[in-house]
mmCIF file with all atom_site columns, C-alpha atoms in Angstrom:
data_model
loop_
_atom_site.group_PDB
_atom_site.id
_atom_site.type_symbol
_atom_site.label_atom_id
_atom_site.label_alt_id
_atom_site.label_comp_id
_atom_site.label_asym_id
_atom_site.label_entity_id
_atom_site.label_seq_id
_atom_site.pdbx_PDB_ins_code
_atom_site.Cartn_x
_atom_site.Cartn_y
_atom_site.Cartn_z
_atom_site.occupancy
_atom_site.B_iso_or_equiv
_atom_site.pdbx_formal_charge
_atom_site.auth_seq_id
_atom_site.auth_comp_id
_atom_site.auth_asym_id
_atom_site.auth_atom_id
_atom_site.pdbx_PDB_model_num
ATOM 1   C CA . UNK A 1 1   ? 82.926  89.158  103.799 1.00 35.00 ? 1   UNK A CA 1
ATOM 2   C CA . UNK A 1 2   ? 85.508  89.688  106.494 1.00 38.00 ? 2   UNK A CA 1
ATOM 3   C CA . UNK A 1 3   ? 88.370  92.048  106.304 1.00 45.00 ? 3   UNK A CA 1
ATOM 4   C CA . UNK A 1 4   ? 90.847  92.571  109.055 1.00 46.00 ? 4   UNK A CA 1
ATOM 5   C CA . UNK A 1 5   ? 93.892  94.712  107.341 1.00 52.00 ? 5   UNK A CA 1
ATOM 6   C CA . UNK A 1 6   ? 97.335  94.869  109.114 1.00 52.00 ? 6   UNK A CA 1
ATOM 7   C CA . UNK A 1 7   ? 98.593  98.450  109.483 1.00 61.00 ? 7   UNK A CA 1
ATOM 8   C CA . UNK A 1 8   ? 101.876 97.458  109.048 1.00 78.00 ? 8   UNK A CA 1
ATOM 9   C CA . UNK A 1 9   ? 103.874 99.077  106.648 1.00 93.00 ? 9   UNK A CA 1
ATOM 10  C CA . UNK A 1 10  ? 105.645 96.875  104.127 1.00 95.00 ? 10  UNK A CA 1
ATOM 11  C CA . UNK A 1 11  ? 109.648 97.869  103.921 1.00 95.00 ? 11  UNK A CA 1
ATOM 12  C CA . UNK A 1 12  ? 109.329 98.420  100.301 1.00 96.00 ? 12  UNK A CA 1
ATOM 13  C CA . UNK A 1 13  ? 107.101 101.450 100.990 1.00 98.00 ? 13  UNK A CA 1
ATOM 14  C CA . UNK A 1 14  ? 107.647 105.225 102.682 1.00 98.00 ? 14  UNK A CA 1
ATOM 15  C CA . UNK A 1 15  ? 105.761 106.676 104.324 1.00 97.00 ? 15  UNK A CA 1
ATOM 16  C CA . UNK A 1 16  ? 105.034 110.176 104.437 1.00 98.00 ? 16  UNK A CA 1
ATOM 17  C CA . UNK A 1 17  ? 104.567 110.441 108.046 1.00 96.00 ? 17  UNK A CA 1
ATOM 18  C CA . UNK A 1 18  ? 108.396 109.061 108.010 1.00 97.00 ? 18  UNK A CA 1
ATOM 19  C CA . UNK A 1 19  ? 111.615 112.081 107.846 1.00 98.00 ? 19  UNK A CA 1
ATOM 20  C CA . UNK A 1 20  ? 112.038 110.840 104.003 1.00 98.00 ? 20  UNK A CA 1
ATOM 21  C CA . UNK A 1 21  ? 108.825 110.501 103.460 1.00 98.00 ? 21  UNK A CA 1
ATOM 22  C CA . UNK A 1 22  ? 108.022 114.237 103.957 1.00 98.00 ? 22  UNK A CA 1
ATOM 23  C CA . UNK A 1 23  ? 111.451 115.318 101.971 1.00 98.00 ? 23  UNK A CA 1
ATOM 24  C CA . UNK A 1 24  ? 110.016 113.409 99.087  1.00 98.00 ? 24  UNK A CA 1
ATOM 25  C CA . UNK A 1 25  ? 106.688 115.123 99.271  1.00 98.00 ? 25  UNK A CA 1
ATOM 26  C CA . UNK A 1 26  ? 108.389 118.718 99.409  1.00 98.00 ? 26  UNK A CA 1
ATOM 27  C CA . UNK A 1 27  ? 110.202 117.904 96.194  1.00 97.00 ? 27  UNK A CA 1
ATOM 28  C CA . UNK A 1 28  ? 106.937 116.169 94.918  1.00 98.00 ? 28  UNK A CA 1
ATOM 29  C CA . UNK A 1 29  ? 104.598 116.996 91.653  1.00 98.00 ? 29  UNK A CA 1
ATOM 30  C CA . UNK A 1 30  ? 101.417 117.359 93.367  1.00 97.00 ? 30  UNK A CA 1
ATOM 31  C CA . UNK A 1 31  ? 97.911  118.180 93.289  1.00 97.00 ? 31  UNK A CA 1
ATOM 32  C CA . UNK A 1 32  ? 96.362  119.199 96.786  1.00 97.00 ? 32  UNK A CA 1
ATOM 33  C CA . UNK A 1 33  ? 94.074  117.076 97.590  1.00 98.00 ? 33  UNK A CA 1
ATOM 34  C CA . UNK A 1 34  ? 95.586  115.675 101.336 1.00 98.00 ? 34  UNK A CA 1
ATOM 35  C CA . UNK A 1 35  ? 93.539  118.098 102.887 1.00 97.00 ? 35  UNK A CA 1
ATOM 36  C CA . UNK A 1 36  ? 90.513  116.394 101.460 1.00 98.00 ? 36  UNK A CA 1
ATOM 37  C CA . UNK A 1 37  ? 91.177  113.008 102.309 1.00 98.00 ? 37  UNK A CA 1
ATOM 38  C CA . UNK A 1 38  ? 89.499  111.110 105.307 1.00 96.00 ? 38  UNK A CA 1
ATOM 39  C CA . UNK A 1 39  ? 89.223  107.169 106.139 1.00 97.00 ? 39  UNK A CA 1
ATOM 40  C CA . UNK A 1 40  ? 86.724  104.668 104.962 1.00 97.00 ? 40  UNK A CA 1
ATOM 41  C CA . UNK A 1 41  ? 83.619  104.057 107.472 1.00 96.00 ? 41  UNK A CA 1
ATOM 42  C CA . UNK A 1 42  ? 82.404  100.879 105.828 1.00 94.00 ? 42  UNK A CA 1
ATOM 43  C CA . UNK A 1 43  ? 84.676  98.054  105.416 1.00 92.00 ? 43  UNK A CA 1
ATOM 44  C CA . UNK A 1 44  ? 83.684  97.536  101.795 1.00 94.00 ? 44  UNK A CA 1
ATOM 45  C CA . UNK A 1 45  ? 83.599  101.586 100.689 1.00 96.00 ? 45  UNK A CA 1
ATOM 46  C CA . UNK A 1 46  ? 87.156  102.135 99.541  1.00 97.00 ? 46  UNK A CA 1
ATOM 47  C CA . UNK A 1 47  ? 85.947  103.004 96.338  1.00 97.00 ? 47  UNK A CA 1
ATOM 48  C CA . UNK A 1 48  ? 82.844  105.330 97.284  1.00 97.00 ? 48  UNK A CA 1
ATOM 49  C CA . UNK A 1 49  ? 85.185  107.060 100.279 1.00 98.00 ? 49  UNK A CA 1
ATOM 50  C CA . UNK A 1 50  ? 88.122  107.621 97.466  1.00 98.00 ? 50  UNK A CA 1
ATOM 51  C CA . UNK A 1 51  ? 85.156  109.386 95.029  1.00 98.00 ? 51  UNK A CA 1
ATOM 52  C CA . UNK A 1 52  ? 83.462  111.555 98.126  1.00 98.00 ? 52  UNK A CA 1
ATOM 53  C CA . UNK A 1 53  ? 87.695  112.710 98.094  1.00 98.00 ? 53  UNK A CA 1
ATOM 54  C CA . UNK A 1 54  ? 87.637  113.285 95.135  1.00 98.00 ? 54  UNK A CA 1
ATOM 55  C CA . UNK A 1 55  ? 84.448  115.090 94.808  1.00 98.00 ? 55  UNK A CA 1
ATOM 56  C CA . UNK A 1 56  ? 85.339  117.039 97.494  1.00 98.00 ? 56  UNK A CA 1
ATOM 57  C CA . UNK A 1 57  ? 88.708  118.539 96.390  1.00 98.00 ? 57  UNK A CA 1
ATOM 58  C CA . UNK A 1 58  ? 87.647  119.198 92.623  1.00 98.00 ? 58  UNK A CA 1
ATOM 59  C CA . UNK A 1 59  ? 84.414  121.906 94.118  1.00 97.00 ? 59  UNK A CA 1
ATOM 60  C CA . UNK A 1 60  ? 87.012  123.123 96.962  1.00 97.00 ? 60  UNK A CA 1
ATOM 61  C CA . UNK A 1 61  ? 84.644  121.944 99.972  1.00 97.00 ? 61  UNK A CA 1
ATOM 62  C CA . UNK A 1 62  ? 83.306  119.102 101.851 1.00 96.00 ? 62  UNK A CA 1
ATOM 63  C CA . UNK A 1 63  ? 79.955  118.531 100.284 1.00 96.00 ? 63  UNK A CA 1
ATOM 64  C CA . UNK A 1 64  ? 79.891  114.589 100.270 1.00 96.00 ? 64  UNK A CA 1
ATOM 65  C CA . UNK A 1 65  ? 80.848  110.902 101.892 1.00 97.00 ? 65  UNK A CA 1
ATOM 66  C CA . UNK A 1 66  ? 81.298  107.610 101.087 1.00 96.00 ? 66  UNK A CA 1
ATOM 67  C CA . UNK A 1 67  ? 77.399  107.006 101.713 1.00 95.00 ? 67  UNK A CA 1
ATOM 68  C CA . UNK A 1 68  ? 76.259  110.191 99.422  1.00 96.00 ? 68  UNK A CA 1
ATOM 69  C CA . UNK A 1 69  ? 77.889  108.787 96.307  1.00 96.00 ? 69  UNK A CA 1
ATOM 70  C CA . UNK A 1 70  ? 75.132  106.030 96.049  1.00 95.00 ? 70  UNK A CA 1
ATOM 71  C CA . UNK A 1 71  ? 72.020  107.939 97.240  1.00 94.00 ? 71  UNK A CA 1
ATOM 72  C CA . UNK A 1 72  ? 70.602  108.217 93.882  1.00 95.00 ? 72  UNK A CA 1
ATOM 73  C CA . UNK A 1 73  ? 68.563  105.626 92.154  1.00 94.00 ? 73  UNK A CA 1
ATOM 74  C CA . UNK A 1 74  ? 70.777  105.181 89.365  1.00 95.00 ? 74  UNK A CA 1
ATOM 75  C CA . UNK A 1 75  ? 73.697  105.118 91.635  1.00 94.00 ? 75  UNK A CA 1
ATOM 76  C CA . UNK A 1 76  ? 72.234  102.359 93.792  1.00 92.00 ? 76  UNK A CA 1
ATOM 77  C CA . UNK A 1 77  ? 70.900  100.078 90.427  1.00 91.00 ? 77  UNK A CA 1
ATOM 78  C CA . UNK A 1 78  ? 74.669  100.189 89.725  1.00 90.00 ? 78  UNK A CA 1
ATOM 79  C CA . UNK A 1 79  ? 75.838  99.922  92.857  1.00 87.00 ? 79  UNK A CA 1
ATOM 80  C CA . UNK A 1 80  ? 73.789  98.127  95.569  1.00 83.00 ? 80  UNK A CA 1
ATOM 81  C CA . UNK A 1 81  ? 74.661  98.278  99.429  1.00 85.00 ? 81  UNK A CA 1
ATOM 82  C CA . UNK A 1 82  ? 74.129  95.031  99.883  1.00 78.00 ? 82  UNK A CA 1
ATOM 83  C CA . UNK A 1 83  ? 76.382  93.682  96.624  1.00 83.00 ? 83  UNK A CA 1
ATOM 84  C CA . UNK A 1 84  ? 79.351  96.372  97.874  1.00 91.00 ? 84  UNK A CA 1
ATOM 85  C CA . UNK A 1 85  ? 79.221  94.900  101.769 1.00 86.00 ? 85  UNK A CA 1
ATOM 86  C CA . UNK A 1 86  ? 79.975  91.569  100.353 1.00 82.00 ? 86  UNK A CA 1
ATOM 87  C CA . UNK A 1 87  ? 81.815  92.749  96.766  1.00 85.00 ? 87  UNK A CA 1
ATOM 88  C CA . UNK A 1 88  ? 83.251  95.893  97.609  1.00 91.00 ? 88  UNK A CA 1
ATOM 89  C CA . UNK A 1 89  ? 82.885  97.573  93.189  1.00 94.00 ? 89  UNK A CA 1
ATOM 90  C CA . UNK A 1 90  ? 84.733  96.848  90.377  1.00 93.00 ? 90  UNK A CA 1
ATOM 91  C CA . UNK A 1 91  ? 86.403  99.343  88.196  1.00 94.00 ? 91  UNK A CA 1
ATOM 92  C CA . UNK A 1 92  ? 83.638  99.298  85.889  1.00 93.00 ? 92  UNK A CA 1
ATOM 93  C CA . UNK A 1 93  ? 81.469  100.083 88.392  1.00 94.00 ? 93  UNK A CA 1
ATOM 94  C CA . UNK A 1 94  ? 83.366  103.036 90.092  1.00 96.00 ? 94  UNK A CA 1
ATOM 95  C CA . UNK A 1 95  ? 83.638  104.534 86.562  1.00 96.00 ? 95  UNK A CA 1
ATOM 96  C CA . UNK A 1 96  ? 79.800  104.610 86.773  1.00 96.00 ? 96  UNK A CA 1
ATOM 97  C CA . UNK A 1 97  ? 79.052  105.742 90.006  1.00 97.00 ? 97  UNK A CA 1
ATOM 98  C CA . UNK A 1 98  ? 81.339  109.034 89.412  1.00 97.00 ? 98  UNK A CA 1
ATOM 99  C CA . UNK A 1 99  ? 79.760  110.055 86.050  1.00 97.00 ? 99  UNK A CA 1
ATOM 100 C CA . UNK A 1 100 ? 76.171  109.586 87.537  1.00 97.00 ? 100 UNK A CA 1
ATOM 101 C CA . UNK A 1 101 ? 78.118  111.956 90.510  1.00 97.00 ? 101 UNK A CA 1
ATOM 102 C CA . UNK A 1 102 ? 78.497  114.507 87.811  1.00 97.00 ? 102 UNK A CA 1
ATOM 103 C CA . UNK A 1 103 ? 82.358  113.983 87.492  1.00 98.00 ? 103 UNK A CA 1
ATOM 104 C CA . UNK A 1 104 ? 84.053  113.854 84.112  1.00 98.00 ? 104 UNK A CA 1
ATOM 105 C CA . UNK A 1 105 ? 85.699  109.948 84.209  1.00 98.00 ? 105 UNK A CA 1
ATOM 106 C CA . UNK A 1 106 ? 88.179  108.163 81.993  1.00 97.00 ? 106 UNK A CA 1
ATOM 107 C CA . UNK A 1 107 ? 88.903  104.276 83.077  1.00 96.00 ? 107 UNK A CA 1
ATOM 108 C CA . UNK A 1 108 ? 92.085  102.875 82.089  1.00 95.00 ? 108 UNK A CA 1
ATOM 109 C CA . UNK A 1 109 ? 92.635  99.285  82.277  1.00 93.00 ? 109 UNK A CA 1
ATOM 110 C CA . UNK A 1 110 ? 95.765  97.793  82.486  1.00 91.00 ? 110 UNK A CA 1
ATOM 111 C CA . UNK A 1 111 ? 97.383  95.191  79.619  1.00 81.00 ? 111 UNK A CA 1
ATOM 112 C CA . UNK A 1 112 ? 94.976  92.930  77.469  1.00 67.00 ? 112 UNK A CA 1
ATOM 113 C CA . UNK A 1 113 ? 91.984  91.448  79.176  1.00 61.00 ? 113 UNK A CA 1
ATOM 114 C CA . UNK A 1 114 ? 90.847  94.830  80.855  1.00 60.00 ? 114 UNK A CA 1
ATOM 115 C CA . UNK A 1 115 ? 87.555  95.583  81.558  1.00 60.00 ? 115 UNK A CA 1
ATOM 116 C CA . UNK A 1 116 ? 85.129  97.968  79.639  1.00 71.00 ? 116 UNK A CA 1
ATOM 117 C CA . UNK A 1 117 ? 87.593  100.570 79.618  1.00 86.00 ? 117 UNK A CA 1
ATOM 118 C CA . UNK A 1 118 ? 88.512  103.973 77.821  1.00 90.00 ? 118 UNK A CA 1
ATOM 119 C CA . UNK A 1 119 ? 92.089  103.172 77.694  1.00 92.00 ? 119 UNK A CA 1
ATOM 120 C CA . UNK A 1 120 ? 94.575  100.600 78.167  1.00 92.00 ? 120 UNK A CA 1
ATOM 121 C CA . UNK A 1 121 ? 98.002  101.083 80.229  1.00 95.00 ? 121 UNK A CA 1
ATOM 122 C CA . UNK A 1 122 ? 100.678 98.625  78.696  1.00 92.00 ? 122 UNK A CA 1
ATOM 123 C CA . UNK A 1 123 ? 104.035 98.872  81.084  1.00 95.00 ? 123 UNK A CA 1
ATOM 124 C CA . UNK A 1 124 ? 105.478 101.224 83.905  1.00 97.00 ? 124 UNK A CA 1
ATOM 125 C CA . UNK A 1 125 ? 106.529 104.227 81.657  1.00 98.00 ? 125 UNK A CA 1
ATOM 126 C CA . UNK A 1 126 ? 103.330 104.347 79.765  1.00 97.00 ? 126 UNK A CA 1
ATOM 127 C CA . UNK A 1 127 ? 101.635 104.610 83.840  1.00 98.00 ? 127 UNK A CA 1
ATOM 128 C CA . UNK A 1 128 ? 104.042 107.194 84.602  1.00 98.00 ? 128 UNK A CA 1
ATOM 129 C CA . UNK A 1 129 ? 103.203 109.451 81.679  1.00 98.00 ? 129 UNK A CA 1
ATOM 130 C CA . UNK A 1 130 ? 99.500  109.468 82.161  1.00 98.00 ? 130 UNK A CA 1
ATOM 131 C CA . UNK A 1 131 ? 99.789  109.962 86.079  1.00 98.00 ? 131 UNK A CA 1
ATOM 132 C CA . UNK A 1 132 ? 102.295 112.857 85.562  1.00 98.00 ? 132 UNK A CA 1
ATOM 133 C CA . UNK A 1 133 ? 100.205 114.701 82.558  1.00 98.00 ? 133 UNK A CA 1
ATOM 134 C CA . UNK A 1 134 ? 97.559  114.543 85.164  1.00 98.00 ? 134 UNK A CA 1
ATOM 135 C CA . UNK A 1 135 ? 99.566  115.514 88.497  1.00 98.00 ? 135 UNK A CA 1
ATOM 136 C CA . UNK A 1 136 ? 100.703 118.519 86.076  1.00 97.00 ? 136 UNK A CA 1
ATOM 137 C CA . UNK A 1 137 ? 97.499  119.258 84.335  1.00 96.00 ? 137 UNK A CA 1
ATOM 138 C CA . UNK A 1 138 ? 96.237  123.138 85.401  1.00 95.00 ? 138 UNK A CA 1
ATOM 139 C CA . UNK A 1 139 ? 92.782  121.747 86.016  1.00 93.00 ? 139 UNK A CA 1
ATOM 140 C CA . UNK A 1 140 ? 91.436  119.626 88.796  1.00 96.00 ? 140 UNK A CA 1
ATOM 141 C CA . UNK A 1 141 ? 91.372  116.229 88.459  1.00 97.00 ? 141 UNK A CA 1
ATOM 142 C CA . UNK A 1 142 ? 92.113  113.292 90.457  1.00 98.00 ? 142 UNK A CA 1
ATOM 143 C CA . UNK A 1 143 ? 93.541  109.316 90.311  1.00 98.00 ? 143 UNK A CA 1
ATOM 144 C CA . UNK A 1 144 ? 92.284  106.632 91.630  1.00 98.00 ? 144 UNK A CA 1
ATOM 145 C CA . UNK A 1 145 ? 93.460  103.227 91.837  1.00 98.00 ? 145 UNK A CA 1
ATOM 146 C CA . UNK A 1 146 ? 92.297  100.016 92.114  1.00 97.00 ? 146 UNK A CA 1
ATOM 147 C CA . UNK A 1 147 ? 95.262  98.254  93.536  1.00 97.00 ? 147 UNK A CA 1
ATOM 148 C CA . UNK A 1 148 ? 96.376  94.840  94.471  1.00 97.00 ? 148 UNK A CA 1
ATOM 149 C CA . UNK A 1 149 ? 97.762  95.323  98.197  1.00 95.00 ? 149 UNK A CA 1
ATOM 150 C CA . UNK A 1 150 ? 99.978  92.038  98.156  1.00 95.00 ? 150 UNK A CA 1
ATOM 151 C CA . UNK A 1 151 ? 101.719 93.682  94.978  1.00 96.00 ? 151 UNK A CA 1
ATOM 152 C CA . UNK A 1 152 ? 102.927 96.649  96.840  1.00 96.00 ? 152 UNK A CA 1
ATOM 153 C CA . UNK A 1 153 ? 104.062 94.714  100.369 1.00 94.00 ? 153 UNK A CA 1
ATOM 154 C CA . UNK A 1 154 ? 100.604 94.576  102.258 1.00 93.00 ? 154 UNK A CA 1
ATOM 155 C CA . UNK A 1 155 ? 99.760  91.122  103.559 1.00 90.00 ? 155 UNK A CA 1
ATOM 156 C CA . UNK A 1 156 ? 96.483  91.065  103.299 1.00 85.00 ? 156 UNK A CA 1
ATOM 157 C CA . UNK A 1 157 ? 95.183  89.922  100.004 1.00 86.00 ? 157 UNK A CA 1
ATOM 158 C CA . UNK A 1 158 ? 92.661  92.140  98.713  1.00 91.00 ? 158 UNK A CA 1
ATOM 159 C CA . UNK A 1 159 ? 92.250  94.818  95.970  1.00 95.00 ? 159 UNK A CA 1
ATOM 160 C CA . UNK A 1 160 ? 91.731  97.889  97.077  1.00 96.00 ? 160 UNK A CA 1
ATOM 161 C CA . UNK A 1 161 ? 90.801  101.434 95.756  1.00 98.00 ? 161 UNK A CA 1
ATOM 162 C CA . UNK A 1 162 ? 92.802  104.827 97.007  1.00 98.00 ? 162 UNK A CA 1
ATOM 163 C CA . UNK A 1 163 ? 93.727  108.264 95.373  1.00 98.00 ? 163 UNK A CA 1
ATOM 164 C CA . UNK A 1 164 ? 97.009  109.250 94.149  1.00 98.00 ? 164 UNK A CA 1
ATOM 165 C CA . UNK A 1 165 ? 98.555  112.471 95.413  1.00 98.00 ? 165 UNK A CA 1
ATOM 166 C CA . UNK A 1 166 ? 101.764 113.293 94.226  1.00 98.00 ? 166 UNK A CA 1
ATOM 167 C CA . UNK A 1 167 ? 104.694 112.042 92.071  1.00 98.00 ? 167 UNK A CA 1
ATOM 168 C CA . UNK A 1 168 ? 108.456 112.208 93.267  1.00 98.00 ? 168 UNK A CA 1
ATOM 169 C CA . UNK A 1 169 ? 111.081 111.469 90.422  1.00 98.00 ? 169 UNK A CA 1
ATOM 170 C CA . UNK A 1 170 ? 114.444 111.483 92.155  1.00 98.00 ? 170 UNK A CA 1
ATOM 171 C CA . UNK A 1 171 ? 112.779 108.075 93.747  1.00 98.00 ? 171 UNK A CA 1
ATOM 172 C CA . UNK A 1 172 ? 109.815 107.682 90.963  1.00 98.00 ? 172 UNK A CA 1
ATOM 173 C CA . UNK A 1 173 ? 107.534 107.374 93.051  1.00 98.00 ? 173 UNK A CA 1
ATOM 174 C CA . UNK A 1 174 ? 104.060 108.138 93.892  1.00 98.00 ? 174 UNK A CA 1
ATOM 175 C CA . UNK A 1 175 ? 101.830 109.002 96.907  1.00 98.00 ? 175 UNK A CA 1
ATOM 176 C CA . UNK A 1 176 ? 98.759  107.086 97.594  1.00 98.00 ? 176 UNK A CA 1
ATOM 177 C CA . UNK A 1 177 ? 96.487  108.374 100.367 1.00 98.00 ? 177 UNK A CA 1
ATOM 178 C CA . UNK A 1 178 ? 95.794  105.108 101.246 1.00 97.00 ? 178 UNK A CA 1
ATOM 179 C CA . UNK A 1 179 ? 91.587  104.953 102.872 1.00 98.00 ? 179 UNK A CA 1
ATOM 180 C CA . UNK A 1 180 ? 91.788  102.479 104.960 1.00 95.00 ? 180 UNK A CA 1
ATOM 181 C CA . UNK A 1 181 ? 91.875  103.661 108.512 1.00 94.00 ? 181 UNK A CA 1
ATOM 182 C CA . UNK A 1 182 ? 94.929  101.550 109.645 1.00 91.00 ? 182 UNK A CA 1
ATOM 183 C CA . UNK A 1 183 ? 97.386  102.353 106.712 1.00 92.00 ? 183 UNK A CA 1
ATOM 184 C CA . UNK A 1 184 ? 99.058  105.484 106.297 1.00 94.00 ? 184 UNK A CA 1
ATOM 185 C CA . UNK A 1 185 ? 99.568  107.150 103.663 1.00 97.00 ? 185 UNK A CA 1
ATOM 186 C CA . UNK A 1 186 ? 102.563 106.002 101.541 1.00 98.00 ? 186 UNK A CA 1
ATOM 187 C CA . UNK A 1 187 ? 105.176 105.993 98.299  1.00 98.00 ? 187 UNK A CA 1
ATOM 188 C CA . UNK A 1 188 ? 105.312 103.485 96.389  1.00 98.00 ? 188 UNK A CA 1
ATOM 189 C CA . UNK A 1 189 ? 107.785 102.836 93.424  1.00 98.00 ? 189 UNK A CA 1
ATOM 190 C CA . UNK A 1 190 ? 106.318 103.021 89.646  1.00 98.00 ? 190 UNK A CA 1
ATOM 191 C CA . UNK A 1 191 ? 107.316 99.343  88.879  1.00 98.00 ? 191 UNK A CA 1
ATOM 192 C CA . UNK A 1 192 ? 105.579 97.938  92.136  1.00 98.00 ? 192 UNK A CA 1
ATOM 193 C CA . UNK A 1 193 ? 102.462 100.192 91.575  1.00 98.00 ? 193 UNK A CA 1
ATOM 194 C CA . UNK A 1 194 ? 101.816 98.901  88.330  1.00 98.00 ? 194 UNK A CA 1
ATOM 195 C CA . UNK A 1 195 ? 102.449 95.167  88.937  1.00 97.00 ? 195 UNK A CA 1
ATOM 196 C CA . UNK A 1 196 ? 99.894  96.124  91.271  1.00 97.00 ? 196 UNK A CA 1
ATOM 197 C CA . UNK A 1 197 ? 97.308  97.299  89.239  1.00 97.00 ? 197 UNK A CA 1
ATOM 198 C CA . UNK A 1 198 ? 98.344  94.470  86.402  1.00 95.00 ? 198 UNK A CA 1
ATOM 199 C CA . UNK A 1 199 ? 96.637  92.029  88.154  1.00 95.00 ? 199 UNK A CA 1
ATOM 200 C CA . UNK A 1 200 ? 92.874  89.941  88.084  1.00 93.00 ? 200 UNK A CA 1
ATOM 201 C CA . UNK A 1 201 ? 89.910  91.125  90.042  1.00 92.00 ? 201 UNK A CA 1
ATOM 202 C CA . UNK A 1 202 ? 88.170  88.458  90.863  1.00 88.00 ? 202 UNK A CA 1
ATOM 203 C CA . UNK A 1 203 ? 84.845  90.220  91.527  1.00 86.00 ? 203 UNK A CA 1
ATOM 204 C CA . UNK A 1 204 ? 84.843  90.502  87.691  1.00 87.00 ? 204 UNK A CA 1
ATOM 205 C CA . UNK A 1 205 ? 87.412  87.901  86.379  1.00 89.00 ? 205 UNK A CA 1
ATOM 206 C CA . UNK A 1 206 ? 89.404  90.984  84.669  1.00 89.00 ? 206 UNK A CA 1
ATOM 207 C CA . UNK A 1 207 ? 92.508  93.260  85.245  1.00 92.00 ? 207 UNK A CA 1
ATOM 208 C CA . UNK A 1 208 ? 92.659  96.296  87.305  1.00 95.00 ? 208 UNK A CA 1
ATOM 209 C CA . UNK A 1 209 ? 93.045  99.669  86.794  1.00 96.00 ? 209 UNK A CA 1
ATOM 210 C CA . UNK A 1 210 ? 92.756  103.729 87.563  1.00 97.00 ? 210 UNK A CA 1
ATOM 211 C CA . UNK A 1 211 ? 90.340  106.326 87.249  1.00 98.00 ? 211 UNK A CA 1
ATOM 212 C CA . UNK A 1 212 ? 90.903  109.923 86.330  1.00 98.00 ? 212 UNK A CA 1
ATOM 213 C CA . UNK A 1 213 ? 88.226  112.184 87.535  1.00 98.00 ? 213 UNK A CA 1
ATOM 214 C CA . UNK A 1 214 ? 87.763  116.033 86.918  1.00 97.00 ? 214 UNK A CA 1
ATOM 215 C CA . UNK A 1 215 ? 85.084  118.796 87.903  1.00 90.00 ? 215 UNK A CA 1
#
C-alpha cells in the first residue's frame, strides 16, 4: 500500500496553529487531551496511534504507543501487522482492539448499512449531540473518528482515523488532532465532518464511523 499525504490544508478548514484558529479553541468545549497527542510512526497506524492517545490521556500519563496496542495475542488475532500495513483497521476492528486494551468502547456507525455497531448516527445534529454530551461529560473519555479525508478538503483519498478535541459553537465546529505527521491539527464544520464519516470503507464494504472510549 502506498500513502503519500499532502500537508496542505484545505480552505474549508482552520487550523489551530492559525490566529482564528486559537480564538476558537479559547472559546472551545474541550477535553484536554492535546497534550497527549503525538504523530503516527507507521503509515498504516492511524487507528492504533489515535488509541495509544487515547489511552494515554484517560490514566493521566504516557504508558503506551501505536505498537503497544497490538502486543497481546488477542490483539494481534484481531489485528495482524501484516493485514494493518496493507489495510490499515476498520471500525469494527478498532472497537476491538480498545476493549481488549481495557478501555470502555461504544461504536457508532453512521446511517443504514453500518457496521457491527452499538449505535447508529442519522444526520449532523444527531453527531453534534453525542460529541457534545461527551466533550461535556465529567469523566474521561475520548472520540475517535474514522473519517473520509476527501470529505473534509484533503486530496488524498483515504479514510483515516484521528481524535476529536474540542467543540466551538459560534462556528460549530470541532477540533480533530489530526495523526498524521504532515497535517495539523484542524476545525472542521459539523456538516462536512459528518458527510465525512457518512461514507463506504472499502476495507469492509460498510459506512464509517466514531468511537467513544473511557477509562
Amino acid at each position: 500500500m502506498s500513502i503519500t499525504m499532502s500537508s496542505e490544508l484545505p480552505s474549508t478548514l482552520i487550523g489551530l496553529n492559525s490566529n482564528e484558529g486559537a480564538t476558537l479553541y479559547e472559546n472551545s468545549i474541550k477535553k484536554d487531551i492535546l497534550p497527549f497527542c503525538k504523530d503516527q510512526v507507521n503509515l498504516t497506524f492511524c487507528a492504533l496511534a489515535s488509541l495509544s492517545i487515547s489511552f494515554n490521556f484517560l490514566h493521566g500519563k504516557n504508558l503506551t504507543s501505536e505498537d503497544s496496542m497490538i502486543e497481546s495475542e488477542e490483539a494481534k488475532a484481531i489485528a495482524d501487522r501484516v493485514n494493518i500495513n496493507v489495510n490499515g483497521l476498520t471500525l469494527e476492528e478498532i472497537g476491538a482492539v480498545s476493549r481488549i486494551n481495557n478501555m470502555n468502547t461504544t461504536v457508532f456507525g453512521v446511517s443504514s448499512g453500518s457496521q457491527d455497531v452499538d449505535g447508529v448516527v442519522d444526520n449532523p445534529d444527531h453527531l453534534r449531540k453525542i460529541f457534545l454530551d461527551s466533550l461535556n461529560s465529567d469523566k474521561k473519555e475520548v472520540i475517535i473518528i474514522n473519517y473520509f479525508l476527501p470529505t473534509v478538503g484533503f486530496k488524498d483519498a483515504f479514510g483515516h482515523f484521528s481524535p476529536v478535541a474540542a467543540y466551538n459553537s459560534d462556528a460549530d465546529r470541532f477540533l480533530v488532532p489530526d495523526v498524521w505527521p504532515q497535517n495539523p491539527t484542524f476545525w472542521v464544520k459539523t456538516e462536512d465532518l459528518f458527510k465525512s464519516l457518512d461514507t463506504v470503507d472499502s476495507g469492509s464494504g460498510k459506512k464509517r464511523g466514531f468511537i467513544i472510549v473511557s477509562a
